[in-house]
Coordinates of C-alpha atoms in Angstrom, one line a residue:
X1 CA 28.6 68.5 80.6
X2 CA 30.7 70.4 78.1
X3 CA 33.6 68.5 76.6
X4 CA 37.3 69.1 77.3
X5 CA 38.6 71.5 74.7
X6 CA 41.8 73.4 74.0
X7 CA 41.9 77.2 74.4
X8 CA 45.2 78.6 73.1
X9 CA 44.7 82.3 73.2
X10 CA 45.7 84.6 76.0
X11 CA 42.0 85.2 76.5
X12 CA 40.0 82.5 78.3
X13 CA 37.4 82.7 75.5
X14 CA 33.9 84.0 75.5
X15 CA 30.4 82.9 74.7
X16 CA 29.2 83.3 71.2
X17 CA 27.5 86.7 71.9
X18 CA 30.9 88.4 72.6
X19 CA 33.5 86.2 70.8
X20 CA 34.8 86.9 67.3
X21 CA 36.7 84.0 65.8
X22 CA 33.5 82.5 64.3
X23 CA 32.6 85.8 62.6
X24 CA 33.6 85.9 59.0
X25 CA 33.5 89.7 58.7
X26 CA 35.4 91.0 61.7
X27 CA 36.0 93.8 62.4
X28 CA 34.7 94.8 58.9
X29 CA 34.0 92.9 55.7
X30 CA 36.7 90.3 55.0
X31 CA 37.6 89.5 51.4
X32 CA 38.9 86.1 52.6
X33 CA 39.3 84.4 56.0
X34 CA 41.5 81.4 56.7
X35 CA 41.1 79.9 60.1
X36 CA 44.1 77.6 59.3
X37 CA 42.5 74.4 60.5
X38 CA 42.6 73.7 56.8
X39 CA 43.3 75.6 53.6
X40 CA 39.7 76.6 53.2
X41 CA 38.5 80.2 53.0
X42 CA 35.6 80.5 55.5
X43 CA 34.0 82.9 52.9
X44 CA 34.2 80.0 50.4
X45 CA 35.6 82.3 47.7
X46 CA 39.3 81.9 47.6
X47 CA 39.9 78.4 48.9
X48 CA 43.5 77.5 49.2
X49 CA 45.5 74.4 48.2
X50 CA 48.1 73.2 50.8
X51 CA 51.4 71.6 50.1
X52 CA 53.1 69.7 53.0
X53 CA 51.2 71.8 55.7
X54 CA 50.3 70.1 58.9
X55 CA 46.9 71.4 60.2
X56 CA 46.9 69.1 63.2
X57 CA 48.7 71.4 65.6
X58 CA 47.5 73.8 68.3
X59 CA 47.4 77.4 67.2
X60 CA 46.6 80.8 68.7
X61 CA 42.9 80.0 68.3
X62 CA 42.1 76.2 67.9
X63 CA 44.2 74.7 65.2
X64 CA 46.9 76.3 63.1
X65 CA 48.9 75.5 60.0
X66 CA 52.5 74.3 60.7
X67 CA 55.1 75.0 58.0
X68 CA 58.3 73.1 57.7
X69 CA 60.6 75.8 56.3
X70 CA 61.4 73.9 53.1
X71 CA 58.4 72.7 51.2
X72 CA 55.2 74.0 53.1
X73 CA 52.9 76.6 51.7
X74 CA 49.3 77.4 50.8
X75 CA 48.4 78.9 47.4
X76 CA 45.2 80.8 46.9
X77 CA 43.4 82.3 43.9
X78 CA 43.3 85.8 45.5
X79 CA 44.7 88.3 43.0
X80 CA 46.0 91.5 44.6
X81 CA 46.4 93.3 41.3
X82 CA 42.6 94.0 41.4
X83 CA 42.9 95.8 44.8
X84 CA 43.6 99.5 45.3
X85 CA 43.5 99.4 49.1
X86 CA 44.0 96.3 51.1
X87 CA 44.8 94.9 54.6
X88 CA 46.3 91.6 55.7
X89 CA 46.1 90.3 59.3
X90 CA 47.7 87.1 60.5
X91 CA 49.0 85.4 63.7
X92 CA 52.5 84.0 63.2
X93 CA 54.7 81.8 65.5
X94 CA 58.2 81.6 64.3
X95 CA 60.4 78.6 65.5
X96 CA 63.9 79.7 64.4
X97 CA 65.8 83.0 64.3
X98 CA 66.4 83.1 60.5
X99 CA 65.2 85.4 57.8
X100 CA 61.9 84.1 56.4
X101 CA 58.8 85.1 54.5
X102 CA 55.3 84.6 56.0
X103 CA 53.2 85.5 53.0
X104 CA 53.3 87.4 49.7
X105 CA 52.6 87.8 46.0
X106 CA 56.2 87.8 44.6
X107 CA 57.2 85.9 41.5
X108 CA 59.8 83.1 41.3
X109 CA 62.7 85.6 41.2
X110 CA 61.4 87.6 44.3
X111 CA 60.2 90.5 42.2
X112 CA 56.9 92.1 41.3
X113 CA 54.8 91.8 44.5
X114 CA 54.8 92.1 48.2
X115 CA 56.0 90.0 51.1
X116 CA 55.6 90.0 54.8
X117 CA 58.5 88.4 56.7
X118 CA 61.1 88.3 59.5
X119 CA 64.7 89.6 59.4
X120 CA 67.3 87.9 61.6
X121 CA 70.0 90.5 60.8
X122 CA 70.0 93.0 58.0
X123 CA 71.6 96.4 58.5
X124 CA 70.5 97.4 62.0
X125 CA 67.1 95.6 61.8
X126 CA 67.8 92.4 63.7
X127 CA 64.7 90.4 64.7
X128 CA 62.4 92.8 63.0
X129 CA 59.2 92.3 61.0
X130 CA 59.2 93.8 57.6
X131 CA 56.6 94.6 54.9
X132 CA 58.2 95.1 51.5
X133 CA 57.0 96.0 47.9
X134 CA 59.2 95.0 45.0
X135 CA 59.0 96.0 41.4
X136 CA 60.7 94.3 38.5
X137 CA 64.2 95.2 39.6
X138 CA 64.5 96.3 43.1
X139 CA 62.7 97.1 46.4
X140 CA 60.2 99.9 45.8
X141 CA 59.2 100.5 49.4
X142 CA 59.7 98.8 52.8
X143 CA 58.9 99.1 56.5
X144 CA 60.9 97.5 59.3
X145 CA 59.3 97.2 62.7
X146 CA 60.8 99.6 65.3
X147 CA 60.6 96.8 67.9
X148 CA 62.5 93.6 67.9
X149 CA 60.8 90.2 68.4
X150 CA 62.4 86.9 69.4
X151 CA 61.1 83.6 68.0
X152 CA 58.9 81.3 70.1
X153 CA 55.9 83.6 70.5
X154 CA 52.6 84.4 68.7
X155 CA 52.6 87.8 67.0
X156 CA 49.7 89.5 65.3
X157 CA 51.0 91.2 62.2
X158 CA 48.8 93.5 60.1
X159 CA 49.9 95.3 57.0
X160 CA 47.8 98.1 55.4
X161 CA 47.9 99.8 52.0
X162 CA 45.9 103.0 52.2
X163 CA 46.0 105.1 49.1
X164 CA 49.7 106.2 48.7
X165 CA 50.8 105.0 52.2
X166 CA 51.7 101.6 53.6
X167 CA 51.5 100.8 57.3
X168 CA 52.8 98.0 59.5
X169 CA 51.4 97.0 62.9
X170 CA 52.6 94.3 65.3
X171 CA 50.5 93.3 68.3
X172 CA 48.2 96.2 67.6
X173 CA 51.0 98.8 67.8
X174 CA 52.0 100.9 64.8
X175 CA 55.6 100.1 63.7
X176 CA 56.0 102.6 60.8
X177 CA 54.7 103.8 57.5
X178 CA 56.1 104.7 54.1
X179 CA 55.0 105.9 50.7
X180 CA 54.1 103.0 48.5
X181 CA 55.0 102.4 44.9
X182 CA 53.1 101.4 41.8
X183 CA 54.1 97.7 41.7
X184 CA 52.6 94.8 39.8
X185 CA 51.3 91.6 41.4
X186 CA 52.0 88.7 39.2
X187 CA 51.3 85.8 41.6
X188 CA 48.2 85.1 43.7
X189 CA 48.4 85.5 47.4
X190 CA 50.4 82.7 49.1
X191 CA 50.7 81.8 52.8
X192 CA 53.9 80.3 54.2
X193 CA 56.3 81.7 51.6
X194 CA 56.6 85.1 49.7
X195 CA 54.5 84.0 46.7
X196 CA 56.1 81.8 44.0
X197 CA 59.6 82.6 45.3
X198 CA 60.7 79.2 46.6
X199 CA 63.2 80.3 49.2
X200 CA 63.2 81.5 52.8
X201 CA 60.0 79.6 53.6
X202 CA 58.5 79.8 57.1
X203 CA 59.6 77.4 59.8
X204 CA 56.7 77.9 62.2
X205 CA 52.9 78.3 62.4
X206 CA 50.3 80.6 61.0
X207 CA 46.8 81.1 62.4
X208 CA 43.8 83.3 61.7
X209 CA 44.6 85.0 58.3
X210 CA 42.1 87.7 57.4
X211 CA 42.3 89.7 54.2
X212 CA 40.4 92.9 53.5
X213 CA 39.8 94.9 50.3
X214 CA 39.9 98.1 52.4
X215 CA 42.4 100.0 54.6
X216 CA 41.9 99.2 58.2
X217 CA 42.3 102.1 60.7
X218 CA 44.3 101.8 64.0
X219 CA 41.2 101.0 66.0
X220 CA 40.3 98.1 63.7
X221 CA 43.8 96.8 63.9
X222 CA 43.7 96.8 67.7
X223 CA 40.5 94.9 67.6
X224 CA 42.2 92.1 65.6
X225 CA 45.0 91.9 68.2
X226 CA 42.4 91.6 70.9
X227 CA 40.3 89.1 69.0
X228 CA 38.3 86.7 71.4
X229 CA 38.2 83.0 70.9
X230 CA 34.8 81.4 70.6
X231 CA 34.7 78.6 73.1
X232 CA 32.6 75.7 71.7
X233 CA 29.3 75.4 73.6
X234 CA 28.1 72.2 72.0
X235 CA 27.5 69.2 74.3
X236 CA 28.8 66.2 72.3
X237 CA 26.7 63.6 74.0
X238 CA 23.5 65.5 72.9
X239 CA 24.5 64.6 69.3
X240 CA 26.7 61.5 69.3
X241 CA 27.1 58.6 71.7
X242 CA 28.5 55.0 71.7
X243 CA 26.4 52.4 73.5
X244 CA 27.5 48.8 74.5
X245 CA 25.0 46.1 75.1
X246 CA 24.7 42.3 75.2
X247 CA 22.2 40.5 73.0
X248 CA 19.3 38.5 74.6
X249 CA 18.1 36.6 71.5
X250 CA 14.8 38.3 71.3
X251 CA 13.6 41.9 71.4
X252 CA 15.6 44.5 73.4
X253 CA 15.2 48.3 73.8
X254 CA 18.3 50.4 74.5
X255 CA 17.1 53.7 76.2
X256 CA 20.3 55.3 77.5
X257 CA 20.7 58.1 74.9
X258 CA 20.2 61.8 75.5
X259 CA 18.6 62.1 72.1
X260 CA 16.5 60.4 69.5
X261 CA 19.1 58.9 67.0
X262 CA 18.6 59.5 63.3
X263 CA 21.5 57.3 62.3
X264 CA 22.5 54.2 64.2
X265 CA 25.4 51.9 63.2
X266 CA 25.5 48.5 65.0
X267 CA 28.3 45.9 65.0
X268 CA 28.6 42.6 66.7
X269 CA 31.8 42.5 68.6
X270 CA 32.1 38.8 69.8
X271 CA 31.7 37.1 66.5
X272 CA 31.8 37.7 62.7
X273 CA 28.7 39.7 61.6
X274 CA 27.9 42.5 59.2
X275 CA 27.9 46.2 59.9
X276 CA 24.2 47.3 60.2
X277 CA 23.3 50.9 59.4
X278 CA 19.8 52.3 59.9
X279 CA 18.7 55.9 59.5
X280 CA 15.8 58.3 59.4
X281 CA 14.0 58.2 56.0
X282 CA 14.4 54.5 55.4
X283 CA 11.3 52.3 55.4
X284 CA 10.9 50.5 58.7
X285 CA 12.2 47.1 57.6
X286 CA 15.2 48.4 55.6
X287 CA 18.9 48.5 56.5
X288 CA 22.3 49.1 54.8
X289 CA 25.6 47.5 55.5
X290 CA 29.0 49.3 55.1
X291 CA 30.7 46.0 54.2
X292 CA 28.2 45.1 51.5
X293 CA 27.5 46.5 48.0
X294 CA 23.9 45.3 48.1
X295 CA 20.9 47.6 48.1
X296 CA 18.7 47.7 51.1
X297 CA 18.3 44.4 52.9
X298 CA 14.6 43.6 53.4
X299 CA 14.8 40.3 55.1
X300 CA 13.6 41.7 58.4
X301 CA 11.4 40.5 61.3
X302 CA 8.1 42.3 62.0
X303 CA 9.0 45.9 63.0
X304 CA 12.6 45.6 61.6
X305 CA 15.7 44.3 63.2
X306 CA 16.8 47.8 64.1
X307 CA 14.2 50.4 65.1
X308 CA 15.1 54.0 66.0
X309 CA 13.3 55.3 69.2
X310 CA 12.9 58.5 71.1
X311 CA 15.9 57.9 73.4
X312 CA 17.7 55.0 71.8
X313 CA 16.8 52.0 69.6
X314 CA 15.2 48.6 69.6
X315 CA 16.9 45.5 68.3
X316 CA 15.4 42.2 67.3
X317 CA 17.3 38.9 66.8
X318 CA 17.7 37.8 63.2
X319 CA 19.4 34.5 62.5
X320 CA 19.9 34.8 58.8
X321 CA 23.1 35.6 56.9
X322 CA 25.2 36.9 59.7
X323 CA 23.5 40.3 60.1
X324 CA 22.3 39.9 63.6
X325 CA 22.0 42.7 66.1
X326 CA 20.8 40.9 69.2
X327 CA 22.0 37.3 69.3
X328 CA 22.0 35.6 72.6
X329 CA 25.0 36.6 74.7
X330 CA 26.6 38.4 71.8
X331 CA 28.5 41.6 72.8
X332 CA 27.4 44.5 70.6
X333 CA 28.3 48.1 70.0
X334 CA 26.1 50.8 68.6
X335 CA 27.3 54.3 67.4
X336 CA 24.5 56.9 67.3
X337 CA 24.2 60.3 65.7
X338 CA 21.4 62.9 65.9
X339 CA 20.3 64.6 62.7
X340 CA 17.1 66.6 62.6
X341 CA 14.4 64.1 63.2
X342 CA 11.8 63.1 60.5
X343 CA 12.9 64.0 57.0
X344 CA 11.4 67.0 55.3
X345 CA 11.3 68.1 51.7
X346 CA 14.7 69.6 50.6
X347 CA 14.3 72.6 48.2
X348 CA 18.0 73.0 47.4
X349 CA 19.7 71.3 44.5
X350 CA 18.4 70.1 41.2
X351 CA 17.2 66.7 42.4
X352 CA 14.1 66.0 44.5
X353 CA 15.2 65.0 47.9
X354 CA 14.3 64.8 51.6
X355 CA 16.6 65.8 54.4
X356 CA 17.1 65.5 58.1
X357 CA 19.7 68.0 59.2
X358 CA 21.4 69.0 62.4
X359 CA 23.3 72.3 61.7
X360 CA 24.7 72.6 65.2
X361 CA 26.4 69.2 65.0
X362 CA 27.3 69.4 61.3
X363 CA 25.4 66.3 60.3
X364 CA 22.6 65.6 57.7
X365 CA 21.0 62.7 56.0
X366 CA 19.8 63.2 52.4
X367 CA 17.6 60.8 50.5
X368 CA 17.2 61.5 46.8
X369 CA 16.3 59.9 43.5
X370 CA 18.7 60.1 40.6
X371 CA 17.9 61.6 37.2
X372 CA 20.9 60.3 35.2
X373 CA 22.2 63.7 34.3
X374 CA 25.8 64.9 34.5
X375 CA 25.0 68.2 36.3
X376 CA 22.8 67.1 39.2
X377 CA 23.1 68.5 42.7
X378 CA 21.5 67.8 46.1
X379 CA 21.2 70.2 49.0
X380 CA 23.0 69.1 52.2
X381 CA 21.4 71.6 54.6
X382 CA 24.6 72.3 56.7
X383 CA 25.4 75.9 55.7
X384 CA 29.0 74.9 55.4
X385 CA 31.0 72.5 53.2
X386 CA 30.7 68.9 54.3
X387 CA 34.2 67.5 55.1
X388 CA 33.1 63.9 54.6
X389 CA 30.1 62.3 52.7
X390 CA 29.2 58.6 52.5
X391 CA 26.7 57.8 49.7
X392 CA 25.0 54.5 48.9
X393 CA 22.4 53.4 46.4
X394 CA 19.5 52.1 48.5
X395 CA 17.0 51.1 45.9
X396 CA 17.8 50.0 42.4
X397 CA 15.7 51.1 39.4
X398 CA 16.0 52.3 35.9
X399 CA 18.3 49.5 34.7
X400 CA 21.0 50.2 37.2
X401 CA 23.1 47.5 38.7
X402 CA 21.5 45.9 41.7
X403 CA 24.7 46.3 43.7
X404 CA 26.8 49.4 44.1
X405 CA 29.9 50.4 46.1
X406 CA 29.7 53.0 48.8
X407 CA 31.1 56.2 47.5
X408 CA 33.1 58.1 50.3
X409 CA 34.2 61.7 49.9
X410 CA 36.7 63.2 52.3
X411 CA 38.0 66.8 52.0
X412 CA 41.7 65.8 52.3
X413 CA 41.7 63.2 49.5
X414 CA 44.0 64.2 46.6
X415 CA 42.4 66.8 44.3
X416 CA 39.5 67.5 46.7
X417 CA 41.3 70.3 48.4
X418 CA 41.4 72.4 45.3
X419 CA 38.2 70.9 43.9
X420 CA 39.5 70.3 40.4
X421 CA 40.3 66.6 40.5
X422 CA 37.8 64.8 42.6
X423 CA 39.0 61.6 44.4
X424 CA 37.0 59.0 46.2
X425 CA 37.2 56.0 48.4
X426 CA 35.0 52.9 48.8
X427 CA 34.4 51.0 52.0
X428 CA 37.1 48.5 50.8
X429 CA 40.8 48.0 51.2
X430 CA 41.6 50.0 48.1
X431 CA 43.5 53.3 47.8
X432 CA 41.9 56.6 46.8
X433 CA 41.3 57.0 43.1
X434 CA 40.6 59.7 40.6
X435 CA 37.1 60.3 39.5
X436 CA 37.8 63.3 37.2
X437 CA 36.3 61.6 34.2
X438 CA 33.0 61.3 36.1
X439 CA 33.1 64.6 38.0
X440 CA 31.4 63.3 41.1
X441 CA 31.8 65.5 44.2
X442 CA 33.5 68.1 42.1
X443 CA 33.3 71.5 43.8
X444 CA 31.1 70.8 46.8
X445 CA 29.7 74.1 48.1
X446 CA 28.2 75.4 51.3
X447 CA 24.7 74.6 49.9
X448 CA 24.9 71.6 47.5
X449 CA 26.8 68.4 46.6
X450 CA 27.2 67.5 42.9
X451 CA 26.1 63.9 42.3
X452 CA 27.1 63.2 38.7
X453 CA 28.4 59.7 38.5
X454 CA 26.1 57.7 36.3
X455 CA 26.1 54.5 34.2
X456 CA 28.9 52.9 36.2
X457 CA 28.9 49.1 36.8
X458 CA 30.5 49.2 40.3
X459 CA 29.8 52.7 41.8
X460 CA 27.4 55.5 41.0
X461 CA 25.4 58.2 42.8
X462 CA 23.0 59.4 40.1
X463 CA 21.6 56.6 37.9
X464 CA 18.2 57.5 36.6
X465 CA 15.3 56.6 39.0
X466 CA 17.6 54.9 41.5
X467 CA 17.3 56.0 45.2
X468 CA 20.3 57.0 47.3
X469 CA 21.1 58.0 50.8
X470 CA 24.0 60.4 51.6
X471 CA 25.4 60.9 55.1
X472 CA 27.0 64.3 55.2
X473 CA 29.4 65.5 58.0
X474 CA 30.8 69.0 58.4
X475 CA 33.5 70.0 61.0
X476 CA 32.2 71.6 64.2
X477 CA 34.6 73.1 66.7
X478 CA 34.6 71.1 69.9
X479 CA 32.6 68.2 68.5
X480 CA 34.0 66.9 65.2
X481 CA 37.1 67.0 63.1
X482 CA 37.9 65.4 59.7
X483 CA 41.6 65.6 58.7
X484 CA 44.6 63.8 57.4
X485 CA 48.2 63.1 58.4
X486 CA 51.3 61.3 57.1
X487 CA 52.7 58.3 59.0
X488 CA 56.2 58.4 60.4
X489 CA 56.6 54.6 61.0
X490 CA 57.4 55.0 64.7
X491 CA 55.5 53.7 67.7
X492 CA 55.9 57.4 68.9
X493 CA 53.8 58.5 66.0
X494 CA 52.2 61.8 64.9
X495 CA 50.2 63.8 67.4
X496 CA 47.0 65.1 66.0
X497 CA 45.3 68.1 67.6
X498 CA 41.5 67.9 67.3
X499 CA 40.6 70.4 70.0
X500 CA 38.8 67.8 72.1
X501 CA 39.3 64.4 73.7
X502 CA 38.0 61.9 71.1
X503 CA 35.2 59.5 71.8
X504 CA 35.3 57.8 68.4
X505 CA 37.8 57.8 65.5
X506 CA 37.6 56.2 62.0
X507 CA 40.9 55.8 60.1
X508 CA 41.8 54.8 56.5
X509 CA 45.1 54.7 54.6
X510 CA 44.6 56.4 51.3
X511 CA 47.9 56.1 49.6
X512 CA 48.3 52.4 50.3
X513 CA 45.8 49.5 50.5
X514 CA 44.5 48.8 53.9
X515 CA 41.3 48.4 56.0
X516 CA 39.1 51.0 57.5
X517 CA 39.4 51.0 61.3
X518 CA 37.1 52.3 64.1
X519 CA 38.3 52.8 67.7
X520 CA 36.1 54.3 70.5
X521 CA 36.3 55.1 74.2
X522 CA 33.6 52.7 75.3
X523 CA 35.2 49.5 74.1
X524 CA 38.7 50.7 75.0
X525 CA 38.4 52.7 78.1
X526 CA 42.1 53.5 78.7
X527 CA 45.1 54.2 76.6
X528 CA 46.3 52.8 74.4
X529 CA 43.0 52.2 72.6
X530 CA 43.4 49.1 70.4
X531 CA 40.1 47.2 70.1
X532 CA 39.4 47.5 66.4
X533 CA 36.3 47.1 64.3
X534 CA 36.2 47.3 60.5
X535 CA 33.6 49.2 58.4
X536 CA 34.6 47.3 55.3
X537 CA 34.5 43.8 56.8
X538 CA 32.3 41.6 59.0
X539 CA 35.1 40.5 61.2
X540 CA 34.6 40.3 64.9
X541 CA 36.4 42.8 67.2
X542 CA 40.2 42.3 67.3
X543 CA 42.4 43.6 70.1
X544 CA 46.0 44.1 68.8
X545 CA 48.9 46.4 69.8
X546 CA 49.2 47.1 66.1
X547 CA 46.2 49.3 66.5
X548 CA 47.5 51.3 69.5
X549 CA 46.3 54.9 69.6
X550 CA 46.3 57.2 72.6
X551 CA 43.2 59.4 73.1
X552 CA 44.4 62.7 74.7
X553 CA 42.7 65.7 76.1
X554 CA 43.2 67.7 72.9
X555 CA 43.4 65.0 70.2
X556 CA 45.2 61.7 69.7
X557 CA 48.6 60.2 69.1
X558 CA 49.5 57.2 66.9
X559 CA 51.4 54.6 69.0
X560 CA 51.9 52.0 66.3
X561 CA 53.8 51.7 63.0
X562 CA 51.5 49.5 61.0
X563 CA 50.0 50.0 57.6
X564 CA 46.5 50.6 59.0
X565 CA 47.5 53.7 61.0
X566 CA 51.1 54.9 60.7
X567 CA 53.4 53.4 58.1
X568 CA 56.2 55.8 57.2
X569 CA 55.4 58.1 54.3
X570 CA 51.8 56.9 53.8
X571 CA 48.8 59.3 54.0
X572 CA 45.8 58.7 56.2
X573 CA 42.4 60.3 56.7
X574 CA 40.4 60.3 59.8
X575 CA 37.0 61.4 61.2
X576 CA 36.7 62.0 65.0
X577 CA 33.9 62.9 67.4
X578 CA 34.3 64.3 70.9
X579 CA 33.5 62.7 74.2
X580 CA 31.2 64.3 76.8

């Protein structure tokens, strides 16, 4: 069964063969394409950096960027001074009837560049869309739409520079043209305000920004207005599933999955016990623990305490050190992900590695041996940038410390959005921290992940001859979302649009100390979901109203005001997967 997913366009959506929103070069080659579920360029060329933009809202197609009218904008590195002809298409939803700028390249004094905006009342152009070029002193050329538009509706706005002529289209209809001027662009393209000019910022939403280094014709403009949403076809339970079981004190096989798991994470609910992680590529007796810095635990029964099978897994009771998976009458949970089956040689990256990858579900497992260099990379196999990566040394060698922290990358940590100041988390209560001096995870690409942190006593991902495992997750529409939000300190907290009803969410405060939390729809079957487990701790399951979160048809809402989820002004990251 397909999951429940939001469709926000006027079109009911279409199968991949006839839809367009997953096509980077539609209706012709795009210079940049911002889906606005983040500040990323789908072409991975002109990735943006967002300031105070909320990407957790419903848009024209899936998610959109919400701008607050005072401090929200997205800067890019796209320089229009190199373009002779160009076209810009965007969907805009304006909340208030005030003059505002949607995008542009103007400098801080509103000169030398272009802007696209809305006029509430100027001359006789009330509620019109306008496209203006400005030189160093005045307006060089401008077009006002012939039609008036009220706030509270999605509008497709396209501007075109074709030789000596500029054109403006709204909802596929030509609104006018004018002779353009020889202006100078001094600021890179900015979304949500008119460039560097910090006034008249947008109060509203923007979706589906496409930029072209060519002049679109009227037919191509019409096709952008009639763009068709790609309805996700992925079946979540073919790639992720939560399973509950009760231990029997011996050997037990769980066979209820629709797939062969490549990564299974087991936690005892009813008593204190470690988090147990097992994945494809590990030797049969090995495990990792998210709440431990130790390398692989080899104190296993014959066959291993956790064995991955064709439609589930087998658990065997182990009595030592609180890492049991099948103790008599213990209630257990297992979270299961499908990668690509047995690991194969991975040709991408500078380091020798093996990989099990599931491109459709945006998940891969990479096992590699470090070389101690400061420029090493590993291939992740996903064809798009991972949004979250969890890396752990699994076997110590070459004089490295026998223990090492988990290194957790998330795309929304400070500095990771622009890629120039990499930040990281551990599976601990600590806040995010700057790893610029080490460079690890700096500038992840659609093909490789840099792994350059060496010779560190507490955390590393490339010590010479040590072996590592990296769990890589990319966002997939209708199946997974990795994002961030700011708490408001209210029990009616932020509403986060994921595009699906969640089955599983992991949370972490990043600007303040606090635990990692996992909520799921099998342990908590109705709202509010509040039965917490903790990746950084061996604690038993705790049910507490301080963990209240509602799982909704298109996302989730925070219903608590505690430090772990929703303290006012604090920043949080999350990773969510869809139910069936």
